[in-house]
């Protein structure tokens, strides 16, 4: 694998963190598609997809490494606040928010669900309320802080801003969900929609009032997501009341 990464680094003129390279020190990473429903990309494929992300999507931090051969990929952040985190690259809708904190976690999940397509795999993010890995939460909070600093760049284009906000929302721990609520008023309909989805995923009661506002006054995508989020919150309240009886 070292040779593979050396060739990729040379071809693309990028530096791959040693922690990412070390994560591949296991024969399981070399499995072919007849073992799993995704496979490692060839150097030529990595180069082609990386250049697409860099030039057309304006994202240079993510290196695609696996594919399902249906134009969908799994990538790893090579540098920046999210270094080492793993994301899905869906050809129908580009969303590069992390789904796993590192390659080890991704491969563990993959090996436990070898007959599942990438979109069927259980994901690490968003974090559940019961998540107890304090070190990982601390690292995520630091990544959020650094991403927010990047958002202050006055020359940041809208697509990149959206991807940064998607990432922030995905890795925000339950204890800091209040910081997502203001994004329900974001002018970008995709950001508003994602904020509602994340708050609905967590069934976050303090967001109920603002979600009701989005349901009535938000953009189309936001309205639909807010309605679903409110339904999940109502279900959570109903379940909690039953437990108290």
PDB file of C-alpha atoms in Angstrom:
ATOM      1  CA  UNK A   1       0.000   0.000   0.000  1.00  0.00           C
ATOM      2  CA  UNK A   2       2.900   2.355   0.681  1.00  0.00           C
ATOM      3  CA  UNK A   3       3.870   2.110  -2.974  1.00  0.00           C
ATOM      4  CA  UNK A   4       0.301   2.882  -4.034  1.00  0.00           C
ATOM      5  CA  UNK A   5       0.187   6.006  -1.894  1.00  0.00           C
ATOM      6  CA  UNK A   6       3.637   7.086  -3.051  1.00  0.00           C
ATOM      7  CA  UNK A   7       2.475   6.909  -6.652  1.00  0.00           C
ATOM      8  CA  UNK A   8      -0.726   8.803  -5.864  1.00  0.00           C
ATOM      9  CA  UNK A   9       1.226  11.497  -4.006  1.00  0.00           C
ATOM     10  CA  UNK A  10       3.584  11.934  -6.946  1.00  0.00           C
ATOM     11  CA  UNK A  11       0.874  11.984  -9.613  1.00  0.00           C
ATOM     12  CA  UNK A  12      -1.407  14.419  -7.792  1.00  0.00           C
ATOM     13  CA  UNK A  13       1.292  16.409  -6.002  1.00  0.00           C
ATOM     14  CA  UNK A  14      -0.393  15.958  -2.627  1.00  0.00           C
ATOM     15  CA  UNK A  15       0.870  14.829   0.751  1.00  0.00           C
ATOM     16  CA  UNK A  16      -0.958  11.881   2.320  1.00  0.00           C
ATOM     17  CA  UNK A  17      -0.833  11.853   6.154  1.00  0.00           C
ATOM     18  CA  UNK A  18       1.047   8.950   7.670  1.00  0.00           C
ATOM     19  CA  UNK A  19      -1.927   8.180   9.908  1.00  0.00           C
ATOM     20  CA  UNK A  20      -4.004   7.469   6.806  1.00  0.00           C
ATOM     21  CA  UNK A  21      -1.291   5.320   5.251  1.00  0.00           C
ATOM     22  CA  UNK A  22      -0.877   3.365   8.491  1.00  0.00           C
ATOM     23  CA  UNK A  23      -4.587   2.602   8.535  1.00  0.00           C
ATOM     24  CA  UNK A  24      -4.094   0.413   5.484  1.00  0.00           C
ATOM     25  CA  UNK A  25      -1.595  -1.960   7.141  1.00  0.00           C
ATOM     26  CA  UNK A  26      -3.989  -4.878   6.914  1.00  0.00           C
ATOM     27  CA  UNK A  27      -4.590  -7.403   4.093  1.00  0.00           C
ATOM     28  CA  UNK A  28      -8.345  -6.775   4.336  1.00  0.00           C
ATOM     29  CA  UNK A  29      -7.911  -3.482   2.516  1.00  0.00           C
ATOM     30  CA  UNK A  30      -6.779  -5.299  -0.602  1.00  0.00           C
ATOM     31  CA  UNK A  31      -9.993  -7.303  -0.935  1.00  0.00           C
ATOM     32  CA  UNK A  32     -11.617  -7.240  -4.359  1.00  0.00           C
ATOM     33  CA  UNK A  33     -15.224  -6.615  -5.230  1.00  0.00           C
ATOM     34  CA  UNK A  34     -16.175 -10.302  -5.073  1.00  0.00           C
ATOM     35  CA  UNK A  35     -15.519 -10.067  -1.317  1.00  0.00           C
ATOM     36  CA  UNK A  36     -17.399  -6.782  -0.784  1.00  0.00           C
ATOM     37  CA  UNK A  37     -19.768  -4.693  -2.854  1.00  0.00           C
ATOM     38  CA  UNK A  38     -17.130  -1.964  -3.200  1.00  0.00           C
ATOM     39  CA  UNK A  39     -13.515  -2.195  -4.312  1.00  0.00           C
ATOM     40  CA  UNK A  40     -10.326  -0.172  -4.124  1.00  0.00           C
ATOM     41  CA  UNK A  41      -9.740   2.139  -7.062  1.00  0.00           C
ATOM     42  CA  UNK A  42      -6.785   1.850  -9.397  1.00  0.00           C
ATOM     43  CA  UNK A  43      -4.270   4.699  -9.448  1.00  0.00           C
ATOM     44  CA  UNK A  44      -5.739   5.928 -12.740  1.00  0.00           C
ATOM     45  CA  UNK A  45      -9.250   5.956 -11.279  1.00  0.00           C
ATOM     46  CA  UNK A  46      -8.116   7.757  -8.127  1.00  0.00           C
ATOM     47  CA  UNK A  47      -6.434  10.419 -10.259  1.00  0.00           C
ATOM     48  CA  UNK A  48      -9.464  10.928 -12.511  1.00  0.00           C
ATOM     49  CA  UNK A  49     -11.941  11.220  -9.651  1.00  0.00           C
ATOM     50  CA  UNK A  50      -9.675  13.421  -7.528  1.00  0.00           C
ATOM     51  CA  UNK A  51      -9.224  15.865 -10.395  1.00  0.00           C
ATOM     52  CA  UNK A  52     -12.999  15.959 -10.893  1.00  0.00           C
ATOM     53  CA  UNK A  53     -13.592  16.816  -7.222  1.00  0.00           C
ATOM     54  CA  UNK A  54     -10.822  19.396  -7.274  1.00  0.00           C
ATOM     55  CA  UNK A  55     -11.777  21.124 -10.519  1.00  0.00           C
ATOM     56  CA  UNK A  56     -15.562  20.706 -10.812  1.00  0.00           C
ATOM     57  CA  UNK A  57     -16.650  20.553  -7.147  1.00  0.00           C
ATOM     58  CA  UNK A  58     -13.809  22.732  -5.792  1.00  0.00           C
ATOM     59  CA  UNK A  59     -12.925  20.187  -3.106  1.00  0.00           C
ATOM     60  CA  UNK A  60      -9.235  19.264  -2.892  1.00  0.00           C
ATOM     61  CA  UNK A  61      -9.233  17.739   0.603  1.00  0.00           C
ATOM     62  CA  UNK A  62     -10.912  14.418  -0.299  1.00  0.00           C
ATOM     63  CA  UNK A  63      -9.134  11.489  -1.953  1.00  0.00           C
ATOM     64  CA  UNK A  64     -11.541   8.875  -3.409  1.00  0.00           C
ATOM     65  CA  UNK A  65     -10.288   5.347  -2.738  1.00  0.00           C
ATOM     66  CA  UNK A  66     -13.209   2.934  -3.199  1.00  0.00           C
ATOM     67  CA  UNK A  67     -16.076   2.574  -5.677  1.00  0.00           C
ATOM     68  CA  UNK A  68     -19.206   0.486  -6.189  1.00  0.00           C
ATOM     69  CA  UNK A  69     -18.669   0.706  -9.976  1.00  0.00           C
ATOM     70  CA  UNK A  70     -21.888   2.686 -10.283  1.00  0.00           C
ATOM     71  CA  UNK A  71     -20.228   6.118 -10.152  1.00  0.00           C
ATOM     72  CA  UNK A  72     -20.365   6.278  -6.354  1.00  0.00           C
ATOM     73  CA  UNK A  73     -17.242   6.471  -4.201  1.00  0.00           C
ATOM     74  CA  UNK A  74     -15.866   6.417  -0.679  1.00  0.00           C
ATOM     75  CA  UNK A  75     -13.194   8.987   0.067  1.00  0.00           C
ATOM     76  CA  UNK A  76     -10.820  10.022   2.835  1.00  0.00           C
ATOM     77  CA  UNK A  77      -9.972  13.573   3.886  1.00  0.00           C
ATOM     78  CA  UNK A  78      -6.258  14.028   3.285  1.00  0.00           C
ATOM     79  CA  UNK A  79      -5.755  17.383   4.985  1.00  0.00           C
ATOM     80  CA  UNK A  80      -7.608  20.175   6.748  1.00  0.00           C
ATOM     81  CA  UNK A  81      -9.836  20.052   9.839  1.00  0.00           C
ATOM     82  CA  UNK A  82     -11.336  16.693   8.846  1.00  0.00           C
ATOM     83  CA  UNK A  83      -8.099  14.819   8.127  1.00  0.00           C
ATOM     84  CA  UNK A  84      -8.589  11.053   8.279  1.00  0.00           C
ATOM     85  CA  UNK A  85     -12.397  11.177   8.243  1.00  0.00           C
ATOM     86  CA  UNK A  86     -14.281   9.106   5.658  1.00  0.00           C
ATOM     87  CA  UNK A  87     -17.109  10.361   3.435  1.00  0.00           C
ATOM     88  CA  UNK A  88     -19.416   8.986   0.750  1.00  0.00           C
ATOM     89  CA  UNK A  89     -19.396  10.568  -2.710  1.00  0.00           C
ATOM     90  CA  UNK A  90     -22.837  10.063  -4.233  1.00  0.00           C
ATOM     91  CA  UNK A  91     -22.944  10.891  -7.951  1.00  0.00           C
ATOM     92  CA  UNK A  92     -26.567  12.045  -7.652  1.00  0.00           C
ATOM     93  CA  UNK A  93     -25.955  14.554  -4.861  1.00  0.00           C
ATOM     94  CA  UNK A  94     -22.530  15.695  -3.709  1.00  0.00           C
ATOM     95  CA  UNK A  95     -22.392  15.607   0.088  1.00  0.00           C
ATOM     96  CA  UNK A  96     -18.908  15.236   1.512  1.00  0.00           C
ATOM     97  CA  UNK A  97     -19.817  15.352   5.187  1.00  0.00           C
ATOM     98  CA  UNK A  98     -18.057  12.636   7.226  1.00  0.00           C
ATOM     99  CA  UNK A  99     -19.813   9.339   7.846  1.00  0.00           C
ATOM    100  CA  UNK A 100     -16.925   7.666   9.745  1.00  0.00           C
ATOM    101  CA  UNK A 101     -14.205   9.204  11.942  1.00  0.00           C
ATOM    102  CA  UNK A 102     -11.407   7.155  10.325  1.00  0.00           C
ATOM    103  CA  UNK A 103     -10.577   4.348   7.890  1.00  0.00           C
ATOM    104  CA  UNK A 104     -10.396   1.736  10.671  1.00  0.00           C
ATOM    105  CA  UNK A 105     -14.017   2.361  11.632  1.00  0.00           C
ATOM    106  CA  UNK A 106     -15.159   2.255   8.010  1.00  0.00           C
ATOM    107  CA  UNK A 107     -13.443  -1.064   7.310  1.00  0.00           C
ATOM    108  CA  UNK A 108     -14.789  -2.568  10.537  1.00  0.00           C
ATOM    109  CA  UNK A 109     -18.329  -1.634   9.529  1.00  0.00           C
ATOM    110  CA  UNK A 110     -17.721  -2.887   5.989  1.00  0.00           C
ATOM    111  CA  UNK A 111     -16.395  -6.245   7.191  1.00  0.00           C
ATOM    112  CA  UNK A 112     -19.440  -6.679   9.435  1.00  0.00           C
ATOM    113  CA  UNK A 113     -21.799  -5.863   6.558  1.00  0.00           C
ATOM    114  CA  UNK A 114     -20.017  -7.415   3.589  1.00  0.00           C
ATOM    115  CA  UNK A 115     -23.200  -7.975   1.579  1.00  0.00           C
ATOM    116  CA  UNK A 116     -24.439  -4.399   1.967  1.00  0.00           C
ATOM    117  CA  UNK A 117     -24.154  -1.626  -0.586  1.00  0.00           C
ATOM    118  CA  UNK A 118     -22.418   1.555   0.579  1.00  0.00           C
ATOM    119  CA  UNK A 119     -25.719   3.378   1.148  1.00  0.00           C
ATOM    120  CA  UNK A 120     -26.962   0.533   3.372  1.00  0.00           C
ATOM    121  CA  UNK A 121     -23.977   0.596   5.730  1.00  0.00           C
ATOM    122  CA  UNK A 122     -24.519   1.806   9.311  1.00  0.00           C
ATOM    123  CA  UNK A 123     -22.766   5.144   9.757  1.00  0.00           C
ATOM    124  CA  UNK A 124     -20.930   6.702  12.701  1.00  0.00           C
ATOM    125  CA  UNK A 125     -22.172  10.225  12.010  1.00  0.00           C
ATOM    126  CA  UNK A 126     -24.431  11.884  12.985  1.00  0.00           C
ATOM    127  CA  UNK A 127     -23.482  10.925  16.544  1.00  0.00           C
ATOM    128  CA  UNK A 128     -26.185   9.383  18.665  1.00  0.00           C
ATOM    129  CA  UNK A 129     -27.164  10.893  22.006  1.00  0.00           C
ATOM    130  CA  UNK A 130     -25.635   7.852  23.728  1.00  0.00           C
ATOM    131  CA  UNK A 131     -22.207   8.283  22.118  1.00  0.00           C
ATOM    132  CA  UNK A 132     -19.564   8.085  24.847  1.00  0.00           C
ATOM    133  CA  UNK A 133     -16.210   8.309  23.052  1.00  0.00           C
ATOM    134  CA  UNK A 134     -15.006  11.498  24.745  1.00  0.00           C
ATOM    135  CA  UNK A 135     -11.746  11.633  22.795  1.00  0.00           C
ATOM    136  CA  UNK A 136     -13.571  11.428  19.456  1.00  0.00           C
ATOM    137  CA  UNK A 137     -16.065  14.083  20.543  1.00  0.00           C
ATOM    138  CA  UNK A 138     -13.175  16.345  21.571  1.00  0.00           C
ATOM    139  CA  UNK A 139     -11.557  15.869  18.154  1.00  0.00           C
ATOM    140  CA  UNK A 140     -14.853  16.585  16.409  1.00  0.00           C
ATOM    141  CA  UNK A 141     -15.384  19.776  18.403  1.00  0.00           C
ATOM    142  CA  UNK A 142     -11.912  20.941  17.391  1.00  0.00           C
ATOM    143  CA  UNK A 143     -12.681  20.142  13.745  1.00  0.00           C
ATOM    144  CA  UNK A 144     -15.904  22.171  13.999  1.00  0.00           C
ATOM    145  CA  UNK A 145     -13.965  25.125  15.399  1.00  0.00           C
ATOM    146  CA  UNK A 146     -11.502  24.992  12.515  1.00  0.00           C
ATOM    147  CA  UNK A 147     -14.272  24.625   9.918  1.00  0.00           C
ATOM    148  CA  UNK A 148     -16.034  27.678  11.334  1.00  0.00           C
ATOM    149  CA  UNK A 149     -12.812  29.630  10.934  1.00  0.00           C
ATOM    150  CA  UNK A 150     -12.729  28.614   7.261  1.00  0.00           C
ATOM    151  CA  UNK A 151     -16.284  29.930   6.881  1.00  0.00           C
ATOM    152  CA  UNK A 152     -15.011  33.428   7.727  1.00  0.00           C
ATOM    153  CA  UNK A 153     -13.122  33.615   4.433  1.00  0.00           C
ATOM    154  CA  UNK A 154     -14.891  36.378   2.430  1.00  0.00           C
ATOM    155  CA  UNK A 155     -13.863  34.719  -0.847  1.00  0.00           C
ATOM    156  CA  UNK A 156     -15.389  31.334   0.046  1.00  0.00           C
ATOM    157  CA  UNK A 157     -17.740  30.194  -2.728  1.00  0.00           C
ATOM    158  CA  UNK A 158     -21.256  28.958  -1.942  1.00  0.00           C
ATOM    159  CA  UNK A 159     -20.646  25.313  -2.852  1.00  0.00           C
ATOM    160  CA  UNK A 160     -17.683  25.019  -0.514  1.00  0.00           C
ATOM    161  CA  UNK A 161     -19.543  26.903   2.230  1.00  0.00           C
ATOM    162  CA  UNK A 162     -22.377  24.386   1.895  1.00  0.00           C
ATOM    163  CA  UNK A 163     -20.011  21.426   2.191  1.00  0.00           C
ATOM    164  CA  UNK A 164     -18.346  22.905   5.282  1.00  0.00           C
ATOM    165  CA  UNK A 165     -21.740  23.449   6.915  1.00  0.00           C
ATOM    166  CA  UNK A 166     -22.845  19.923   6.022  1.00  0.00           C
ATOM    167  CA  UNK A 167     -19.724  18.611   7.764  1.00  0.00           C
ATOM    168  CA  UNK A 168     -20.225  20.807  10.825  1.00  0.00           C
ATOM    169  CA  UNK A 169     -23.794  19.610  11.233  1.00  0.00           C
ATOM    170  CA  UNK A 170     -22.864  15.959  10.736  1.00  0.00           C
ATOM    171  CA  UNK A 171     -20.183  15.858  13.440  1.00  0.00           C
ATOM    172  CA  UNK A 172     -21.853  18.195  15.957  1.00  0.00           C
ATOM    173  CA  UNK A 173     -22.323  16.259  19.241  1.00  0.00           C
ATOM    174  CA  UNK A 174     -25.737  16.146  20.891  1.00  0.00           C
ATOM    175  CA  UNK A 175     -24.656  18.521  23.650  1.00  0.00           C
ATOM    176  CA  UNK A 176     -23.992  21.271  21.089  1.00  0.00           C
ATOM    177  CA  UNK A 177     -27.077  20.931  18.871  1.00  0.00           C
ATOM    178  CA  UNK A 178     -28.239  24.441  19.857  1.00  0.00           C
ATOM    179  CA  UNK A 179     -25.550  25.724  17.493  1.00  0.00           C
ATOM    180  CA  UNK A 180     -27.352  24.138  14.547  1.00  0.00           C
ATOM    181  CA  UNK A 181     -30.720  25.815  15.226  1.00  0.00           C
ATOM    182  CA  UNK A 182     -29.684  29.200  13.660  1.00  0.00           C
ATOM    183  CA  UNK A 183     -28.980  27.359  10.389  1.00  0.00           C
ATOM    184  CA  UNK A 184     -32.717  26.746  10.069  1.00  0.00           C
ATOM    185  CA  UNK A 185     -32.858  30.375   8.884  1.00  0.00           C
ATOM    186  CA  UNK A 186     -30.022  30.011   6.374  1.00  0.00           C
ATOM    187  CA  UNK A 187     -30.736  31.457   2.939  1.00  0.00           C
ATOM    188  CA  UNK A 188     -29.315  28.353   1.250  1.00  0.00           C
ATOM    189  CA  UNK A 189     -32.191  25.884   0.886  1.00  0.00           C
ATOM    190  CA  UNK A 190     -29.877  22.863   1.098  1.00  0.00           C
ATOM    191  CA  UNK A 191     -28.381  24.095   4.367  1.00  0.00           C
ATOM    192  CA  UNK A 192     -31.832  24.807   5.820  1.00  0.00           C
ATOM    193  CA  UNK A 193     -32.997  21.351   4.772  1.00  0.00           C
ATOM    194  CA  UNK A 194     -29.947  19.627   6.261  1.00  0.00           C
ATOM    195  CA  UNK A 195     -30.294  21.507   9.559  1.00  0.00           C
ATOM    196  CA  UNK A 196     -33.877  20.288   9.845  1.00  0.00           C
ATOM    197  CA  UNK A 197     -32.832  16.738   8.975  1.00  0.00           C
ATOM    198  CA  UNK A 198     -30.083  16.659  11.595  1.00  0.00           C
ATOM    199  CA  UNK A 199     -32.287  18.126  14.331  1.00  0.00           C
ATOM    200  CA  UNK A 200     -35.010  15.672  13.375  1.00  0.00           C
ATOM    201  CA  UNK A 201     -32.555  12.778  13.470  1.00  0.00           C
ATOM    202  CA  UNK A 202     -31.717  13.731  17.053  1.00  0.00           C
ATOM    203  CA  UNK A 203     -35.406  14.405  17.857  1.00  0.00           C
ATOM    204  CA  UNK A 204     -34.166  17.613  19.429  1.00  0.00           C
ATOM    205  CA  UNK A 205     -37.058  19.167  21.357  1.00  0.00           C
ATOM    206  CA  UNK A 206     -35.483  22.666  21.843  1.00  0.00           C
ATOM    207  CA  UNK A 207     -35.617  23.087  18.046  1.00  0.00           C
ATOM    208  CA  UNK A 208     -39.393  22.535  17.909  1.00  0.00           C
ATOM    209  CA  UNK A 209     -40.396  26.216  17.804  1.00  0.00           C
ATOM    210  CA  UNK A 210     -37.974  27.105  15.039  1.00  0.00           C
ATOM    211  CA  UNK A 211     -38.872  23.959  13.078  1.00  0.00           C
ATOM    212  CA  UNK A 212     -42.510  25.021  13.204  1.00  0.00           C
ATOM    213  CA  UNK A 213     -41.447  28.390  11.759  1.00  0.00           C
ATOM    214  CA  UNK A 214     -39.565  26.643   8.935  1.00  0.00           C
ATOM    215  CA  UNK A 215     -42.578  24.411   8.249  1.00  0.00           C
ATOM    216  CA  UNK A 216     -44.683  27.526   7.655  1.00  0.00           C
ATOM    217  CA  UNK A 217     -42.200  30.024   6.216  1.00  0.00           C
ATOM    218  CA  UNK A 218     -39.136  28.104   5.063  1.00  0.00           C
ATOM    219  CA  UNK A 219     -38.036  27.189   1.554  1.00  0.00           C
ATOM    220  CA  UNK A 220     -39.611  24.157  -0.102  1.00  0.00           C
ATOM    221  CA  UNK A 221     -36.870  21.696   0.869  1.00  0.00           C
ATOM    222  CA  UNK A 222     -36.766  23.099   4.387  1.00  0.00           C
ATOM    223  CA  UNK A 223     -40.523  22.865   4.840  1.00  0.00           C
ATOM    224  CA  UNK A 224     -40.577  19.178   3.958  1.00  0.00           C
ATOM    225  CA  UNK A 225     -37.590  18.381   6.191  1.00  0.00           C
ATOM    226  CA  UNK A 226     -39.025  20.410   9.074  1.00  0.00           C
ATOM    227  CA  UNK A 227     -42.344  18.581   8.871  1.00  0.00           C
ATOM    228  CA  UNK A 228     -40.571  15.224   9.083  1.00  0.00           C
ATOM    229  CA  UNK A 229     -38.374  16.463  11.952  1.00  0.00           C
ATOM    230  CA  UNK A 230     -41.414  17.602  13.910  1.00  0.00           C
ATOM    231  CA  UNK A 231     -43.054  14.231  13.374  1.00  0.00           C
ATOM    232  CA  UNK A 232     -39.976  12.525  14.846  1.00  0.00           C
ATOM    233  CA  UNK A 233     -39.997  14.877  17.834  1.00  0.00           C
ATOM    234  CA  UNK A 234     -43.678  14.125  18.444  1.00  0.00           C
ATOM    235  CA  UNK A 235     -42.945  10.398  18.330  1.00  0.00           C
ATOM    236  CA  UNK A 236     -40.132  10.873  20.845  1.00  0.00           C
ATOM    237  CA  UNK A 237     -42.408  12.837  23.180  1.00  0.00           C
ATOM    238  CA  UNK A 238     -45.099  10.199  22.874  1.00  0.00           C
ATOM    239  CA  UNK A 239     -42.625   7.443  23.669  1.00  0.00           C
ATOM    240  CA  UNK A 240     -41.253   9.381  26.668  1.00  0.00           C
ATOM    241  CA  UNK A 241     -44.743   9.948  28.068  1.00  0.00           C
ATOM    242  CA  UNK A 242     -45.559   6.259  27.800  1.00  0.00           C
ATOM    243  CA  UNK A 243     -42.420   5.371  29.759  1.00  0.00           C
ATOM    244  CA  UNK A 244     -43.435   7.776  32.544  1.00  0.00           C
ATOM    245  CA  UNK A 245     -46.867   6.174  32.922  1.00  0.00           C
TER     246      UNK A 245
END
